[in-house]
């Protein structure tokens, strides 16, 4: 695994992927690699014009559809347009933005990064044949789940703890999804990944001094988006990747390098919190998972 690259992706002909946030950054790079490997990719994009610009040189196996993860109505509309497919890649996200709210009143980071993908996965689960891959972050280590104020309605809002909460939620969701799939006897598996410190436009959208500093530092110290997408691609395509695994870069404290299985925080493995977050997420999104029952 230490030198695995996109060139090692096994033949993906006949397989279909749904990739959220495919109009830029890691999602765009993943789309390019998957199409090159023979897959069809449904690019789920909030900005369809940017998505079409990415898709244009890739040919007919890259298809752009609109999806706004900050709007449950958009998620339901998108999910209703999808037929059966193989792999869902929950890649889209926002990072450390000011206090904004989604169309449904959720804090933007937990609403987009976790609740939007939770709803999308639940609505699509019975159409998925292989696996669900969800993008987390090393910043999950600073996160804590506040089940009494998940949407920052009573606490003073802090953008980085809010981001950490959303990325911790991604891991709690992935591990709980894997447990529930296994308990139901499903062949579908759930995995998570993180990109390390990769050069994408995510750092430039924080609308903060930190964001401006990161924008200056990223070209100097970050690894390329192509390298940053490798853990996600490994999780999405390697046939014997194990359900419940977490993939990240192998070098420099997981900031860069080739993909490997990595560890996540003790909080991410708290099954009681995971179950409570799951129940709360179902209540907030009004999306209930059936697992074939």
mmCIF file of C-alpha atoms in Angstrom:
data_model
loop_
_atom_site.group_PDB
_atom_site.id
_atom_site.type_symbol
_atom_site.label_atom_id
_atom_site.label_comp_id
_atom_site.label_asym_id
_atom_site.label_seq_id
_atom_site.Cartn_x
_atom_site.Cartn_y
_atom_site.Cartn_z
ATOM 1 C CA UNK A 1 0.000 0.000 0.000
ATOM 2 C CA UNK A 2 2.907 2.369 0.617
ATOM 3 C CA UNK A 3 3.261 3.455 -3.018
ATOM 4 C CA UNK A 4 -0.304 2.958 -4.261
ATOM 5 C CA UNK A 5 -1.372 5.602 -6.811
ATOM 6 C CA UNK A 6 -4.320 6.314 -9.085
ATOM 7 C CA UNK A 7 -2.488 4.298 -11.727
ATOM 8 C CA UNK A 8 -3.083 1.218 -9.566
ATOM 9 C CA UNK A 9 -6.877 1.498 -9.654
ATOM 10 C CA UNK A 10 -8.242 -1.784 -10.989
ATOM 11 C CA UNK A 11 -10.416 -1.692 -14.109
ATOM 12 C CA UNK A 12 -13.666 0.110 -13.258
ATOM 13 C CA UNK A 13 -15.528 -0.504 -16.503
ATOM 14 C CA UNK A 14 -19.209 -1.172 -15.892
ATOM 15 C CA UNK A 15 -19.162 0.506 -12.487
ATOM 16 C CA UNK A 16 -20.910 3.743 -11.557
ATOM 17 C CA UNK A 17 -19.852 6.180 -8.834
ATOM 18 C CA UNK A 18 -21.693 9.143 -7.341
ATOM 19 C CA UNK A 19 -19.176 11.766 -6.169
ATOM 20 C CA UNK A 20 -20.375 14.814 -4.246
ATOM 21 C CA UNK A 21 -18.499 18.081 -4.642
ATOM 22 C CA UNK A 22 -17.041 16.887 -7.942
ATOM 23 C CA UNK A 23 -16.784 20.341 -9.495
ATOM 24 C CA UNK A 24 -13.446 21.218 -7.860
ATOM 25 C CA UNK A 25 -10.609 20.056 -5.619
ATOM 26 C CA UNK A 26 -10.485 16.464 -4.468
ATOM 27 C CA UNK A 27 -13.846 15.614 -5.998
ATOM 28 C CA UNK A 28 -12.743 16.781 -9.428
ATOM 29 C CA UNK A 29 -9.460 14.857 -9.184
ATOM 30 C CA UNK A 30 -11.276 11.727 -8.040
ATOM 31 C CA UNK A 31 -13.685 12.032 -10.950
ATOM 32 C CA UNK A 32 -10.849 12.304 -13.456
ATOM 33 C CA UNK A 33 -9.087 9.255 -12.018
ATOM 34 C CA UNK A 34 -12.254 7.150 -11.913
ATOM 35 C CA UNK A 35 -13.233 8.005 -15.483
ATOM 36 C CA UNK A 36 -9.690 7.220 -16.637
ATOM 37 C CA UNK A 37 -10.048 3.827 -14.955
ATOM 38 C CA UNK A 38 -13.217 3.143 -16.943
ATOM 39 C CA UNK A 39 -15.958 4.131 -14.510
ATOM 40 C CA UNK A 40 -19.032 6.231 -15.073
ATOM 41 C CA UNK A 41 -19.186 9.114 -12.594
ATOM 42 C CA UNK A 42 -22.287 11.051 -11.650
ATOM 43 C CA UNK A 43 -20.878 14.366 -10.522
ATOM 44 C CA UNK A 44 -23.115 15.753 -7.781
ATOM 45 C CA UNK A 45 -22.398 19.492 -7.847
ATOM 46 C CA UNK A 46 -23.859 22.587 -6.275
ATOM 47 C CA UNK A 47 -22.211 24.663 -9.023
ATOM 48 C CA UNK A 48 -23.204 22.802 -12.185
ATOM 49 C CA UNK A 49 -21.358 25.221 -14.475
ATOM 50 C CA UNK A 50 -18.059 24.439 -12.766
ATOM 51 C CA UNK A 51 -18.984 20.785 -12.839
ATOM 52 C CA UNK A 52 -19.576 20.885 -16.581
ATOM 53 C CA UNK A 53 -16.196 22.553 -17.097
ATOM 54 C CA UNK A 54 -14.553 19.620 -15.292
ATOM 55 C CA UNK A 55 -16.687 17.057 -17.137
ATOM 56 C CA UNK A 56 -16.284 18.455 -20.659
ATOM 57 C CA UNK A 57 -12.890 16.893 -21.458
ATOM 58 C CA UNK A 58 -13.803 13.594 -19.788
ATOM 59 C CA UNK A 59 -16.448 12.492 -22.267
ATOM 60 C CA UNK A 60 -19.811 10.853 -21.825
ATOM 61 C CA UNK A 61 -18.860 8.851 -18.731
ATOM 62 C CA UNK A 62 -18.834 12.044 -16.630
ATOM 63 C CA UNK A 63 -22.368 13.286 -15.994
ATOM 64 C CA UNK A 64 -23.172 16.434 -14.011
ATOM 65 C CA UNK A 65 -26.268 16.721 -11.828
ATOM 66 C CA UNK A 66 -27.203 19.418 -9.350
ATOM 67 C CA UNK A 67 -27.007 18.689 -5.625
ATOM 68 C CA UNK A 68 -26.999 21.233 -2.807
ATOM 69 C CA UNK A 69 -26.153 19.427 0.415
ATOM 70 C CA UNK A 70 -27.279 22.481 2.376
ATOM 71 C CA UNK A 71 -30.877 21.929 1.225
ATOM 72 C CA UNK A 72 -32.808 18.758 2.082
ATOM 73 C CA UNK A 73 -35.241 19.391 -0.777
ATOM 74 C CA UNK A 74 -32.333 19.381 -3.242
ATOM 75 C CA UNK A 75 -30.986 16.175 -1.678
ATOM 76 C CA UNK A 76 -34.349 14.437 -2.061
ATOM 77 C CA UNK A 77 -34.683 15.615 -5.652
ATOM 78 C CA UNK A 78 -31.198 14.395 -6.521
ATOM 79 C CA UNK A 79 -31.673 11.030 -4.812
ATOM 80 C CA UNK A 80 -34.919 10.507 -6.671
ATOM 81 C CA UNK A 81 -33.106 10.934 -9.987
ATOM 82 C CA UNK A 82 -30.544 8.198 -9.294
ATOM 83 C CA UNK A 83 -30.879 4.579 -10.359
ATOM 84 C CA UNK A 84 -28.846 1.718 -8.906
ATOM 85 C CA UNK A 85 -25.073 2.271 -8.760
ATOM 86 C CA UNK A 86 -21.968 0.916 -7.089
ATOM 87 C CA UNK A 87 -20.176 3.460 -4.911
ATOM 88 C CA UNK A 88 -21.202 6.667 -3.140
ATOM 89 C CA UNK A 89 -18.342 9.054 -2.378
ATOM 90 C CA UNK A 90 -19.382 11.651 0.207
ATOM 91 C CA UNK A 91 -16.635 14.132 -0.584
ATOM 92 C CA UNK A 92 -18.171 17.627 -0.572
ATOM 93 C CA UNK A 93 -17.647 19.894 2.388
ATOM 94 C CA UNK A 94 -17.101 23.361 3.802
ATOM 95 C CA UNK A 95 -14.409 24.316 6.290
ATOM 96 C CA UNK A 96 -14.286 26.863 9.108
ATOM 97 C CA UNK A 97 -16.803 29.247 7.551
ATOM 98 C CA UNK A 98 -18.553 32.030 9.489
ATOM 99 C CA UNK A 99 -21.907 31.239 11.091
ATOM 100 C CA UNK A 100 -24.259 30.517 8.212
ATOM 101 C CA UNK A 101 -27.340 28.325 8.191
ATOM 102 C CA UNK A 102 -28.588 25.879 5.625
ATOM 103 C CA UNK A 103 -31.965 26.096 3.932
ATOM 104 C CA UNK A 104 -33.318 23.940 6.770
ATOM 105 C CA UNK A 105 -31.750 25.986 9.567
ATOM 106 C CA UNK A 106 -28.767 23.764 10.360
ATOM 107 C CA UNK A 107 -25.375 25.264 11.143
ATOM 108 C CA UNK A 108 -23.645 25.210 7.767
ATOM 109 C CA UNK A 109 -20.726 22.910 8.595
ATOM 110 C CA UNK A 110 -22.621 20.177 10.443
ATOM 111 C CA UNK A 111 -25.484 20.671 7.995
ATOM 112 C CA UNK A 112 -23.392 20.225 4.855
ATOM 113 C CA UNK A 113 -20.599 17.929 5.980
ATOM 114 C CA UNK A 114 -22.642 15.537 8.105
ATOM 115 C CA UNK A 115 -26.414 15.983 7.961
ATOM 116 C CA UNK A 116 -26.505 16.511 4.198
ATOM 117 C CA UNK A 117 -24.447 13.390 3.551
ATOM 118 C CA UNK A 118 -26.375 11.448 6.199
ATOM 119 C CA UNK A 119 -29.621 12.248 4.405
ATOM 120 C CA UNK A 120 -28.163 11.540 0.973
ATOM 121 C CA UNK A 121 -26.739 8.178 2.031
ATOM 122 C CA UNK A 122 -29.995 7.124 3.656
ATOM 123 C CA UNK A 123 -32.024 8.013 0.586
ATOM 124 C CA UNK A 124 -29.626 6.174 -1.737
ATOM 125 C CA UNK A 125 -28.612 3.199 0.394
ATOM 126 C CA UNK A 126 -30.905 0.631 -1.209
ATOM 127 C CA UNK A 127 -29.494 1.609 -4.628
ATOM 128 C CA UNK A 128 -25.820 1.074 -3.664
ATOM 129 C CA UNK A 129 -24.244 -2.286 -4.487
ATOM 130 C CA UNK A 130 -20.726 -1.928 -3.111
ATOM 131 C CA UNK A 131 -19.721 0.774 -0.649
ATOM 132 C CA UNK A 132 -20.034 4.242 0.867
ATOM 133 C CA UNK A 133 -16.896 6.343 1.342
ATOM 134 C CA UNK A 134 -17.099 9.491 3.470
ATOM 135 C CA UNK A 135 -14.468 12.199 3.687
ATOM 136 C CA UNK A 136 -13.334 13.139 7.169
ATOM 137 C CA UNK A 137 -10.296 15.141 8.290
ATOM 138 C CA UNK A 138 -7.443 14.995 10.760
ATOM 139 C CA UNK A 139 -9.257 17.947 12.328
ATOM 140 C CA UNK A 140 -11.797 15.494 13.717
ATOM 141 C CA UNK A 141 -9.309 15.259 16.598
ATOM 142 C CA UNK A 142 -10.342 18.705 17.854
ATOM 143 C CA UNK A 143 -14.043 17.926 17.545
ATOM 144 C CA UNK A 144 -16.655 17.112 20.163
ATOM 145 C CA UNK A 145 -20.283 16.203 19.545
ATOM 146 C CA UNK A 146 -22.737 18.387 21.442
ATOM 147 C CA UNK A 147 -25.975 16.429 21.154
ATOM 148 C CA UNK A 148 -27.880 19.168 22.993
ATOM 149 C CA UNK A 149 -26.698 21.933 20.656
ATOM 150 C CA UNK A 150 -25.504 20.256 17.478
ATOM 151 C CA UNK A 151 -26.436 23.304 15.393
ATOM 152 C CA UNK A 152 -24.804 25.975 17.556
ATOM 153 C CA UNK A 153 -28.064 27.679 18.512
ATOM 154 C CA UNK A 154 -27.128 28.308 22.148
ATOM 155 C CA UNK A 155 -23.345 28.139 22.257
ATOM 156 C CA UNK A 156 -21.169 31.024 21.061
ATOM 157 C CA UNK A 157 -20.205 29.939 17.555
ATOM 158 C CA UNK A 158 -16.580 28.947 16.974
ATOM 159 C CA UNK A 159 -15.757 28.030 13.395
ATOM 160 C CA UNK A 160 -12.896 25.572 13.979
ATOM 161 C CA UNK A 161 -14.595 23.579 16.763
ATOM 162 C CA UNK A 162 -17.677 23.520 14.522
ATOM 163 C CA UNK A 163 -15.587 22.106 11.687
ATOM 164 C CA UNK A 164 -14.021 19.556 14.015
ATOM 165 C CA UNK A 165 -17.477 18.509 15.215
ATOM 166 C CA UNK A 166 -18.644 17.945 11.637
ATOM 167 C CA UNK A 167 -15.586 15.860 10.744
ATOM 168 C CA UNK A 168 -15.898 13.807 13.930
ATOM 169 C CA UNK A 169 -19.542 13.260 12.977
ATOM 170 C CA UNK A 170 -18.382 11.881 9.611
ATOM 171 C CA UNK A 171 -16.372 9.179 11.370
ATOM 172 C CA UNK A 172 -19.026 8.351 13.944
ATOM 173 C CA UNK A 173 -21.474 8.007 11.047
ATOM 174 C CA UNK A 174 -19.145 5.777 9.024
ATOM 175 C CA UNK A 175 -18.393 3.393 11.870
ATOM 176 C CA UNK A 176 -22.051 3.196 12.924
ATOM 177 C CA UNK A 177 -23.149 2.674 9.323
ATOM 178 C CA UNK A 178 -20.685 -0.214 9.014
ATOM 179 C CA UNK A 179 -21.980 -1.795 12.227
ATOM 180 C CA UNK A 180 -25.589 -1.541 11.043
ATOM 181 C CA UNK A 181 -24.802 -2.853 7.568
ATOM 182 C CA UNK A 182 -22.949 -5.823 9.063
ATOM 183 C CA UNK A 183 -25.767 -6.533 11.518
ATOM 184 C CA UNK A 184 -28.246 -6.552 8.624
ATOM 185 C CA UNK A 185 -26.105 -8.998 6.659
ATOM 186 C CA UNK A 186 -25.532 -6.467 3.897
ATOM 187 C CA UNK A 187 -22.648 -6.811 1.458
ATOM 188 C CA UNK A 188 -22.380 -3.015 1.289
ATOM 189 C CA UNK A 189 -19.550 -1.581 3.350
ATOM 190 C CA UNK A 190 -18.719 1.839 4.757
ATOM 191 C CA UNK A 191 -15.259 3.411 4.838
ATOM 192 C CA UNK A 192 -13.811 6.837 5.576
ATOM 193 C CA UNK A 193 -10.768 8.736 4.405
ATOM 194 C CA UNK A 194 -8.908 11.982 4.892
ATOM 195 C CA UNK A 195 -6.589 13.816 2.470
ATOM 196 C CA UNK A 196 -3.926 15.131 4.800
ATOM 197 C CA UNK A 197 -2.947 18.674 3.909
ATOM 198 C CA UNK A 198 -3.829 18.921 0.243
ATOM 199 C CA UNK A 199 -3.823 21.931 -2.048
ATOM 200 C CA UNK A 200 -7.490 22.641 -2.773
ATOM 201 C CA UNK A 201 -9.714 25.716 -2.710
ATOM 202 C CA UNK A 202 -11.244 24.647 0.620
ATOM 203 C CA UNK A 203 -8.721 26.715 2.564
ATOM 204 C CA UNK A 204 -9.591 29.893 0.686
ATOM 205 C CA UNK A 205 -13.277 29.923 1.639
ATOM 206 C CA UNK A 206 -13.018 30.402 5.396
ATOM 207 C CA UNK A 207 -13.446 34.207 5.137
ATOM 208 C CA UNK A 208 -10.914 34.646 7.937
ATOM 209 C CA UNK A 209 -7.343 35.707 8.648
ATOM 210 C CA UNK A 210 -6.485 32.040 9.114
ATOM 211 C CA UNK A 211 -7.868 31.328 5.673
ATOM 212 C CA UNK A 212 -5.689 34.018 4.110
ATOM 213 C CA UNK A 213 -2.618 32.624 5.852
ATOM 214 C CA UNK A 214 -3.480 29.106 4.700
ATOM 215 C CA UNK A 215 -3.986 30.356 1.147
ATOM 216 C CA UNK A 216 -0.430 31.688 1.180
ATOM 217 C CA UNK A 217 1.039 28.616 2.851
ATOM 218 C CA UNK A 218 -0.791 25.954 0.876
ATOM 219 C CA UNK A 219 1.204 26.236 -2.383
ATOM 220 C CA UNK A 220 4.432 25.932 -0.382
ATOM 221 C CA UNK A 221 3.774 23.127 2.105
ATOM 222 C CA UNK A 222 0.689 21.210 0.927
ATOM 223 C CA UNK A 223 0.760 18.107 -1.213
ATOM 224 C CA UNK A 224 -1.073 18.150 -4.520
ATOM 225 C CA UNK A 225 -4.794 17.517 -4.839
ATOM 226 C CA UNK A 226 -3.901 14.448 -6.897
ATOM 227 C CA UNK A 227 -2.012 13.021 -3.901
ATOM 228 C CA UNK A 228 -4.670 14.178 -1.463
ATOM 229 C CA UNK A 229 -7.354 12.224 -3.268
ATOM 230 C CA UNK A 230 -5.479 8.901 -3.094
ATOM 231 C CA UNK A 231 -6.858 7.759 0.301
ATOM 232 C CA UNK A 232 -10.403 8.381 -0.951
ATOM 233 C CA UNK A 233 -9.725 6.571 -4.221
ATOM 234 C CA UNK A 234 -8.155 3.642 -2.377
ATOM 235 C CA UNK A 235 -11.166 3.384 -0.083
ATOM 236 C CA UNK A 236 -13.529 3.616 -3.056
ATOM 237 C CA UNK A 237 -11.896 1.168 -5.456
ATOM 238 C CA UNK A 238 -9.614 -1.406 -3.834
ATOM 239 C CA UNK A 239 -11.669 -4.621 -3.857
ATOM 240 C CA UNK A 240 -10.479 -5.945 -0.496
ATOM 241 C CA UNK A 241 -10.583 -2.644 1.399
ATOM 242 C CA UNK A 242 -12.167 -3.519 4.745
ATOM 243 C CA UNK A 243 -15.451 -2.016 5.871
ATOM 244 C CA UNK A 244 -14.985 0.321 8.816
ATOM 245 C CA UNK A 245 -11.474 1.283 7.691
ATOM 246 C CA UNK A 246 -10.132 4.829 7.788
ATOM 247 C CA UNK A 247 -7.594 5.726 5.089
ATOM 248 C CA UNK A 248 -5.155 8.629 5.170
ATOM 249 C CA UNK A 249 -1.671 9.673 4.016
ATOM 250 C CA UNK A 250 1.292 7.687 5.282
ATOM 251 C CA UNK A 251 3.916 10.367 6.027
ATOM 252 C CA UNK A 252 4.640 13.457 8.167
ATOM 253 C CA UNK A 253 1.926 12.893 10.755
ATOM 254 C CA UNK A 254 -0.577 11.983 8.028
ATOM 255 C CA UNK A 255 -0.222 15.320 6.249
ATOM 256 C CA UNK A 256 1.095 13.854 3.001
ATOM 257 C CA UNK A 257 2.118 10.663 1.263
ATOM 258 C CA UNK A 258 0.615 7.499 -0.149
ATOM 259 C CA UNK A 259 -2.532 6.000 1.371
ATOM 260 C CA UNK A 260 -2.604 3.621 4.324
ATOM 261 C CA UNK A 261 -5.033 2.560 7.030
ATOM 262 C CA UNK A 262 -4.809 5.098 9.858
ATOM 263 C CA UNK A 263 -6.262 5.438 13.340
ATOM 264 C CA UNK A 264 -8.882 7.908 14.490
ATOM 265 C CA UNK A 265 -9.590 9.449 17.880
ATOM 266 C CA UNK A 266 -11.122 7.605 20.808
ATOM 267 C CA UNK A 267 -14.173 9.864 20.512
ATOM 268 C CA UNK A 268 -14.808 8.604 16.991
ATOM 269 C CA UNK A 269 -15.235 5.056 18.351
ATOM 270 C CA UNK A 270 -17.781 5.974 21.052
ATOM 271 C CA UNK A 271 -20.690 3.723 20.089
ATOM 272 C CA UNK A 272 -23.138 5.325 22.507
ATOM 273 C CA UNK A 273 -22.540 8.794 21.039
ATOM 274 C CA UNK A 274 -22.679 7.334 17.518
ATOM 275 C CA UNK A 275 -26.108 5.817 18.184
ATOM 276 C CA UNK A 276 -27.415 9.032 19.717
ATOM 277 C CA UNK A 277 -26.045 11.109 16.836
ATOM 278 C CA UNK A 278 -27.664 8.691 14.381
ATOM 279 C CA UNK A 279 -31.073 9.056 16.058
ATOM 280 C CA UNK A 280 -30.733 12.837 16.192
ATOM 281 C CA UNK A 281 -29.676 12.953 12.531
ATOM 282 C CA UNK A 282 -32.726 10.930 11.518
ATOM 283 C CA UNK A 283 -34.951 13.314 13.472
ATOM 284 C CA UNK A 284 -33.384 16.450 12.018
ATOM 285 C CA UNK A 285 -33.349 15.260 8.400
ATOM 286 C CA UNK A 286 -36.517 13.147 8.511
ATOM 287 C CA UNK A 287 -34.561 10.412 6.722
ATOM 288 C CA UNK A 288 -34.867 6.987 8.315
ATOM 289 C CA UNK A 289 -32.605 4.118 7.288
ATOM 290 C CA UNK A 290 -34.326 0.797 6.561
ATOM 291 C CA UNK A 291 -31.401 -1.601 5.840
ATOM 292 C CA UNK A 292 -33.708 -3.648 3.644
ATOM 293 C CA UNK A 293 -36.346 -4.166 6.315
#
